[in-house]
């Protein structure tokens, strides 16, 4: 099995499309009838692709064995990081970005290695607009009220005008790695900007995901002018359009690297309550 790929089917697609229509009516959904029921026939957009696992990433597995080019075959939106934590990874509409620790935003070469990624082919199931968003917590509360259920995975594209945005980066590491993400994330480089437009891309995972992924919301950002990007920490926004894609299958691929072979799952780290 190449790359140790494991495919988990988290439910029957046919079952999902029943019984939830009523809840979705207010959301201007454009759900199509999903008549497929096997993994082989499933549309690629219904799979959450996950390279490495959060717990390994937290515990210093900072070198991966897939490339940026390969990641582009797994989705058209993504978030994650590059090898040696050389920048935050953001993919929007098939275009990949690398937000470096000095704040520079590059479009990486397809050969650049990826250490950690979440990706999906975005297939909009619903959308809604929010006139004013005071902060991240307000957005989470609003989205939580709009989602059909908190027990599925979701991908998001959230576009609008940002009065303020605070993004986090990562300091590039050199082996042997001393600290895990439990230390590096609280000490990450921070970038701020005011009054501009852009798009947040990211994912929601139910609490049951545990240490396999980030529980709750995880969003990355890229500005429309492609000069500002990173991991979303805080913001204030107006006229946001939230598009979501409900996902009921989850695939994770484990790195076939020495770092992963030998990782001890000693440390735990999760972002604050989402
Ligand atoms: Zn992030």
Short mmCIF file of C-alpha atoms and ligand atoms in Angstrom, two decimals:
data_model
loop_
_atom_site.label_atom_id
_atom_site.label_comp_id
_atom_site.label_asym_id
_atom_site.label_seq_id
_atom_site.Cartn_x
_atom_site.Cartn_y
_atom_site.Cartn_z
CA UNK A 1 0.00 0.00 0.00
CA UNK A 2 1.87 3.05 -1.24
CA UNK A 3 2.46 5.74 1.36
CA UNK A 4 0.57 3.73 3.96
CA UNK A 5 -2.68 5.15 2.70
CA UNK A 6 -5.71 4.40 4.84
CA UNK A 7 -9.18 5.27 3.74
CA UNK A 8 -11.87 5.57 6.35
CA UNK A 9 -15.44 5.79 5.27
CA UNK A 10 -17.30 7.63 7.99
CA UNK A 11 -20.77 6.93 6.78
CA UNK A 12 -22.97 6.27 3.85
CA UNK A 13 -23.39 9.23 1.53
CA UNK A 14 -26.93 8.23 0.71
CA UNK A 15 -27.86 8.24 4.37
CA UNK A 16 -26.40 11.71 4.82
CA UNK A 17 -28.50 13.36 2.19
CA UNK A 18 -31.69 12.15 3.89
CA UNK A 19 -33.27 13.84 6.87
CA UNK A 20 -31.09 16.91 6.81
CA UNK A 21 -32.79 18.82 4.03
CA UNK A 22 -35.09 20.59 6.44
CA UNK A 23 -32.18 21.92 8.46
CA UNK A 24 -30.48 23.13 5.33
CA UNK A 25 -33.36 25.07 3.85
CA UNK A 26 -32.27 28.37 5.35
CA UNK A 27 -28.78 28.02 3.96
CA UNK A 28 -29.36 28.38 0.23
CA UNK A 29 -27.85 24.96 -0.24
CA UNK A 30 -27.26 23.57 -3.66
CA UNK A 31 -26.73 19.99 -2.60
CA UNK A 32 -26.85 17.57 -5.44
CA UNK A 33 -28.27 14.09 -5.14
CA UNK A 34 -25.42 11.88 -4.12
CA UNK A 35 -26.15 8.46 -5.47
CA UNK A 36 -22.75 6.85 -5.02
CA UNK A 37 -22.12 4.56 -2.10
CA UNK A 38 -18.73 2.96 -2.64
CA UNK A 39 -15.28 4.45 -2.15
CA UNK A 40 -14.29 3.65 -5.74
CA UNK A 41 -17.19 5.61 -7.17
CA UNK A 42 -17.16 8.44 -4.68
CA UNK A 43 -16.47 11.90 -6.03
CA UNK A 44 -13.01 13.02 -5.01
CA UNK A 45 -14.52 16.16 -3.50
CA UNK A 46 -16.14 14.17 -0.70
CA UNK A 47 -12.84 13.08 0.88
CA UNK A 48 -10.87 14.96 3.50
CA UNK A 49 -7.21 14.30 2.61
CA UNK A 50 -4.76 14.46 5.49
CA UNK A 51 -0.98 14.05 5.16
CA UNK A 52 0.83 13.05 8.40
CA UNK A 53 -1.06 13.36 11.67
CA UNK A 54 -1.25 16.30 14.03
CA UNK A 55 0.24 14.36 16.95
CA UNK A 56 3.34 13.48 14.89
CA UNK A 57 3.66 17.08 13.70
CA UNK A 58 3.43 18.31 17.29
CA UNK A 59 6.18 15.82 18.23
CA UNK A 60 8.81 17.11 15.79
CA UNK A 61 8.09 15.13 12.62
CA UNK A 62 9.17 18.13 10.54
CA UNK A 63 10.15 16.34 7.31
CA UNK A 64 7.63 14.84 4.94
CA UNK A 65 7.91 12.77 1.77
CA UNK A 66 5.27 14.25 -0.51
CA UNK A 67 5.77 17.24 -2.78
CA UNK A 68 3.77 20.40 -3.37
CA UNK A 69 2.98 18.99 -6.83
CA UNK A 70 1.52 15.79 -5.33
CA UNK A 71 -0.55 17.78 -2.87
CA UNK A 72 -2.19 19.61 -5.78
CA UNK A 73 -3.61 16.24 -6.90
CA UNK A 74 -5.32 15.80 -3.49
CA UNK A 75 -7.36 18.98 -3.44
CA UNK A 76 -7.82 22.54 -4.63
CA UNK A 77 -7.83 24.02 -1.15
CA UNK A 78 -5.34 23.12 1.57
CA UNK A 79 -3.51 24.24 4.66
CA UNK A 80 -0.38 22.91 6.33
CA UNK A 81 3.36 23.46 6.37
CA UNK A 82 6.48 22.77 4.33
CA UNK A 83 9.50 20.69 5.35
CA UNK A 84 11.56 22.08 8.22
CA UNK A 85 8.59 24.41 8.93
CA UNK A 86 9.76 26.62 6.08
CA UNK A 87 6.55 28.58 5.93
CA UNK A 88 2.82 28.15 6.29
CA UNK A 89 1.07 26.33 3.46
CA UNK A 90 -2.12 27.72 1.93
CA UNK A 91 -3.87 26.51 -1.23
CA UNK A 92 -6.79 28.44 -2.71
CA UNK A 93 -8.52 27.43 -5.95
CA UNK A 94 -5.61 25.15 -6.85
CA UNK A 95 -2.91 27.80 -6.30
CA UNK A 96 -0.36 27.04 -3.61
CA UNK A 97 1.31 29.66 -1.41
CA UNK A 98 4.23 29.60 1.01
CA UNK A 99 4.14 32.25 3.76
CA UNK A 100 7.72 32.49 4.98
CA UNK A 101 8.80 33.43 8.49
CA UNK A 102 9.87 36.92 7.33
CA UNK A 103 6.35 37.60 6.04
CA UNK A 104 7.18 37.04 2.37
CA UNK A 105 4.55 35.12 0.34
CA UNK A 106 5.84 32.90 -2.45
CA UNK A 107 4.36 30.47 -4.93
CA UNK A 108 6.45 27.36 -4.27
CA UNK A 109 8.01 25.09 -6.85
CA UNK A 110 6.17 21.76 -7.28
CA UNK A 111 9.23 19.90 -5.98
CA UNK A 112 9.12 21.55 -2.53
CA UNK A 113 8.38 18.95 0.16
CA UNK A 114 5.33 19.17 2.38
CA UNK A 115 5.45 18.01 6.01
CA UNK A 116 1.80 18.36 6.99
CA UNK A 117 -1.37 19.09 5.07
CA UNK A 118 -5.16 19.02 5.08
CA UNK A 119 -6.70 19.22 1.61
CA UNK A 120 -9.99 18.74 -0.24
CA UNK A 121 -11.56 19.38 -3.58
CA UNK A 122 -13.99 22.11 -2.60
CA UNK A 123 -17.53 21.34 -3.68
CA UNK A 124 -19.85 23.92 -2.13
CA UNK A 125 -22.79 22.50 -0.19
CA UNK A 126 -24.01 25.79 1.21
CA UNK A 127 -23.17 29.42 1.87
CA UNK A 128 -24.24 32.37 3.93
CA UNK A 129 -23.23 36.00 4.42
CA UNK A 130 -22.25 37.76 7.61
CA UNK A 131 -22.37 41.55 7.64
CA UNK A 132 -20.03 42.16 10.55
CA UNK A 133 -17.64 39.85 12.41
CA UNK A 134 -16.01 41.30 15.54
CA UNK A 135 -13.52 38.49 16.01
CA UNK A 136 -12.70 34.82 15.44
CA UNK A 137 -14.98 33.68 18.25
CA UNK A 138 -17.97 35.49 16.71
CA UNK A 139 -17.32 33.77 13.40
CA UNK A 140 -17.07 30.34 15.07
CA UNK A 141 -20.36 30.92 16.91
CA UNK A 142 -22.11 32.03 13.72
CA UNK A 143 -20.81 29.12 11.66
CA UNK A 144 -21.65 26.64 14.41
CA UNK A 145 -25.29 27.79 14.29
CA UNK A 146 -25.43 27.44 10.51
CA UNK A 147 -23.83 24.04 10.00
CA UNK A 148 -26.21 21.12 9.50
CA UNK A 149 -24.34 19.05 12.13
CA UNK A 150 -21.15 19.29 14.18
CA UNK A 151 -20.49 15.58 13.67
CA UNK A 152 -19.08 15.82 10.13
CA UNK A 153 -15.97 17.34 8.62
CA UNK A 154 -16.24 20.62 6.74
CA UNK A 155 -14.05 22.59 4.37
CA UNK A 156 -14.44 26.38 4.17
CA UNK A 157 -13.76 29.28 1.88
CA UNK A 158 -14.50 32.55 3.68
CA UNK A 159 -14.04 35.67 1.63
CA UNK A 160 -14.49 39.31 2.55
CA UNK A 161 -13.11 42.62 3.73
CA UNK A 162 -10.80 42.55 6.72
CA UNK A 163 -10.48 45.58 8.97
CA UNK A 164 -7.79 43.70 10.85
CA UNK A 165 -5.99 40.39 10.41
CA UNK A 166 -3.40 38.73 12.65
CA UNK A 167 -1.65 35.72 11.14
CA UNK A 168 0.94 33.38 12.60
CA UNK A 169 3.93 31.90 10.79
CA UNK A 170 6.53 29.33 11.79
CA UNK A 171 10.26 29.67 12.41
CA UNK A 172 12.23 27.44 10.04
CA UNK A 173 13.91 24.57 11.91
CA UNK A 174 17.18 22.73 11.41
CA UNK A 175 17.79 19.15 12.55
CA UNK A 176 18.24 17.81 15.15
CA UNK A 177 14.91 19.30 16.15
CA UNK A 178 14.84 20.58 19.71
CA UNK A 179 11.28 21.72 20.27
CA UNK A 180 7.86 20.51 19.18
CA UNK A 181 4.85 22.59 18.21
CA UNK A 182 3.82 22.84 21.86
CA UNK A 183 6.75 25.25 22.22
CA UNK A 184 7.09 26.63 18.67
CA UNK A 185 3.46 27.68 18.14
CA UNK A 186 3.21 29.88 21.26
CA UNK A 187 6.46 31.55 20.09
CA UNK A 188 5.56 31.85 16.41
CA UNK A 189 6.24 34.94 14.26
CA UNK A 190 3.16 37.17 14.00
CA UNK A 191 2.03 39.34 11.08
CA UNK A 192 -0.71 42.00 11.16
CA UNK A 193 -2.45 44.08 8.51
CA UNK A 194 -5.47 46.40 8.28
CA UNK A 195 -8.15 47.24 5.72
CA UNK A 196 -7.74 44.83 2.84
CA UNK A 197 -9.57 41.90 1.24
CA UNK A 198 -8.79 38.21 1.13
CA UNK A 199 -9.91 34.64 1.73
CA UNK A 200 -9.64 32.28 4.66
CA UNK A 201 -9.45 28.58 3.73
CA UNK A 202 -9.61 25.75 6.17
CA UNK A 203 -11.37 22.95 7.91
CA UNK A 204 -13.54 21.90 10.82
CA UNK A 205 -12.95 18.54 12.53
CA UNK A 206 -15.31 17.10 15.17
CA UNK A 207 -13.93 16.69 18.70
CA UNK A 208 -13.67 12.90 18.22
CA UNK A 209 -10.67 13.46 15.95
CA UNK A 210 -8.55 13.67 19.12
CA UNK A 211 -4.85 14.16 18.36
CA UNK A 212 -5.10 12.99 14.75
CA UNK A 213 -5.92 16.53 13.65
CA UNK A 214 -6.78 19.95 15.02
CA UNK A 215 -10.17 19.63 16.72
CA UNK A 216 -12.58 22.41 15.76
CA UNK A 217 -11.69 25.13 13.25
CA UNK A 218 -8.30 25.55 11.57
CA UNK A 219 -8.07 28.39 9.06
CA UNK A 220 -5.28 29.82 6.94
CA UNK A 221 -5.46 33.05 4.96
CA UNK A 222 -4.23 34.69 1.78
CA UNK A 223 -4.92 38.29 0.75
CA UNK A 224 -6.36 39.09 -2.67
CA UNK A 225 -3.11 40.83 -3.60
CA UNK A 226 -1.20 37.64 -2.60
CA UNK A 227 1.27 39.55 -0.41
CA UNK A 228 -0.04 38.57 3.05
CA UNK A 229 -0.76 35.03 4.26
CA UNK A 230 -0.50 32.67 7.21
CA UNK A 231 -2.30 30.82 9.98
CA UNK A 232 -5.36 32.80 11.12
CA UNK A 233 -5.06 33.89 14.76
CA UNK A 234 -7.51 36.82 15.07
CA UNK A 235 -9.38 39.23 12.85
CA UNK A 236 -12.18 41.73 12.44
CA UNK A 237 -14.13 41.63 9.18
CA UNK A 238 -17.12 42.90 7.22
CA UNK A 239 -19.23 41.40 4.45
CA UNK A 240 -17.94 37.87 4.80
CA UNK A 241 -19.25 35.17 2.49
CA UNK A 242 -18.89 31.77 4.14
CA UNK A 243 -18.96 28.81 1.75
CA UNK A 244 -18.84 25.32 3.20
CA UNK A 245 -18.42 21.79 1.92
CA UNK A 246 -19.66 18.96 4.15
CA UNK A 247 -17.33 15.95 4.05
CA UNK A 248 -18.02 12.45 5.35
CA UNK A 249 -14.89 10.53 4.38
CA UNK A 250 -11.43 10.94 5.81
CA UNK A 251 -8.15 9.70 4.36
CA UNK A 252 -4.86 10.01 6.18
CA UNK A 253 -1.47 9.21 4.74
CA UNK A 254 1.43 8.57 7.09
CA UNK A 255 4.95 9.78 6.21
CA UNK A 256 7.37 6.98 5.33
CA UNK A 257 10.29 8.79 6.91
CA UNK A 258 12.82 8.02 9.66
CA UNK A 259 11.35 10.86 11.70
CA UNK A 260 7.90 9.32 11.62
CA UNK A 261 9.19 5.76 12.20
CA UNK A 262 10.81 6.84 15.43
CA UNK A 263 8.43 9.46 16.74
CA UNK A 264 7.42 9.22 20.38
CA UNK A 265 4.00 10.72 21.01
CA UNK A 266 5.12 12.46 24.19
CA UNK A 267 3.68 15.95 23.83
CA UNK A 268 0.13 17.05 23.16
CA UNK A 269 -0.95 20.40 21.76
CA UNK A 270 -4.31 21.72 20.62
CA UNK A 271 -5.37 25.27 19.86
CA UNK A 272 -7.77 26.87 22.30
CA UNK A 273 -11.42 25.93 22.33
CA UNK A 274 -12.94 26.26 18.88
ZN1 LIG B 1 -2.33 26.54 10.79
#
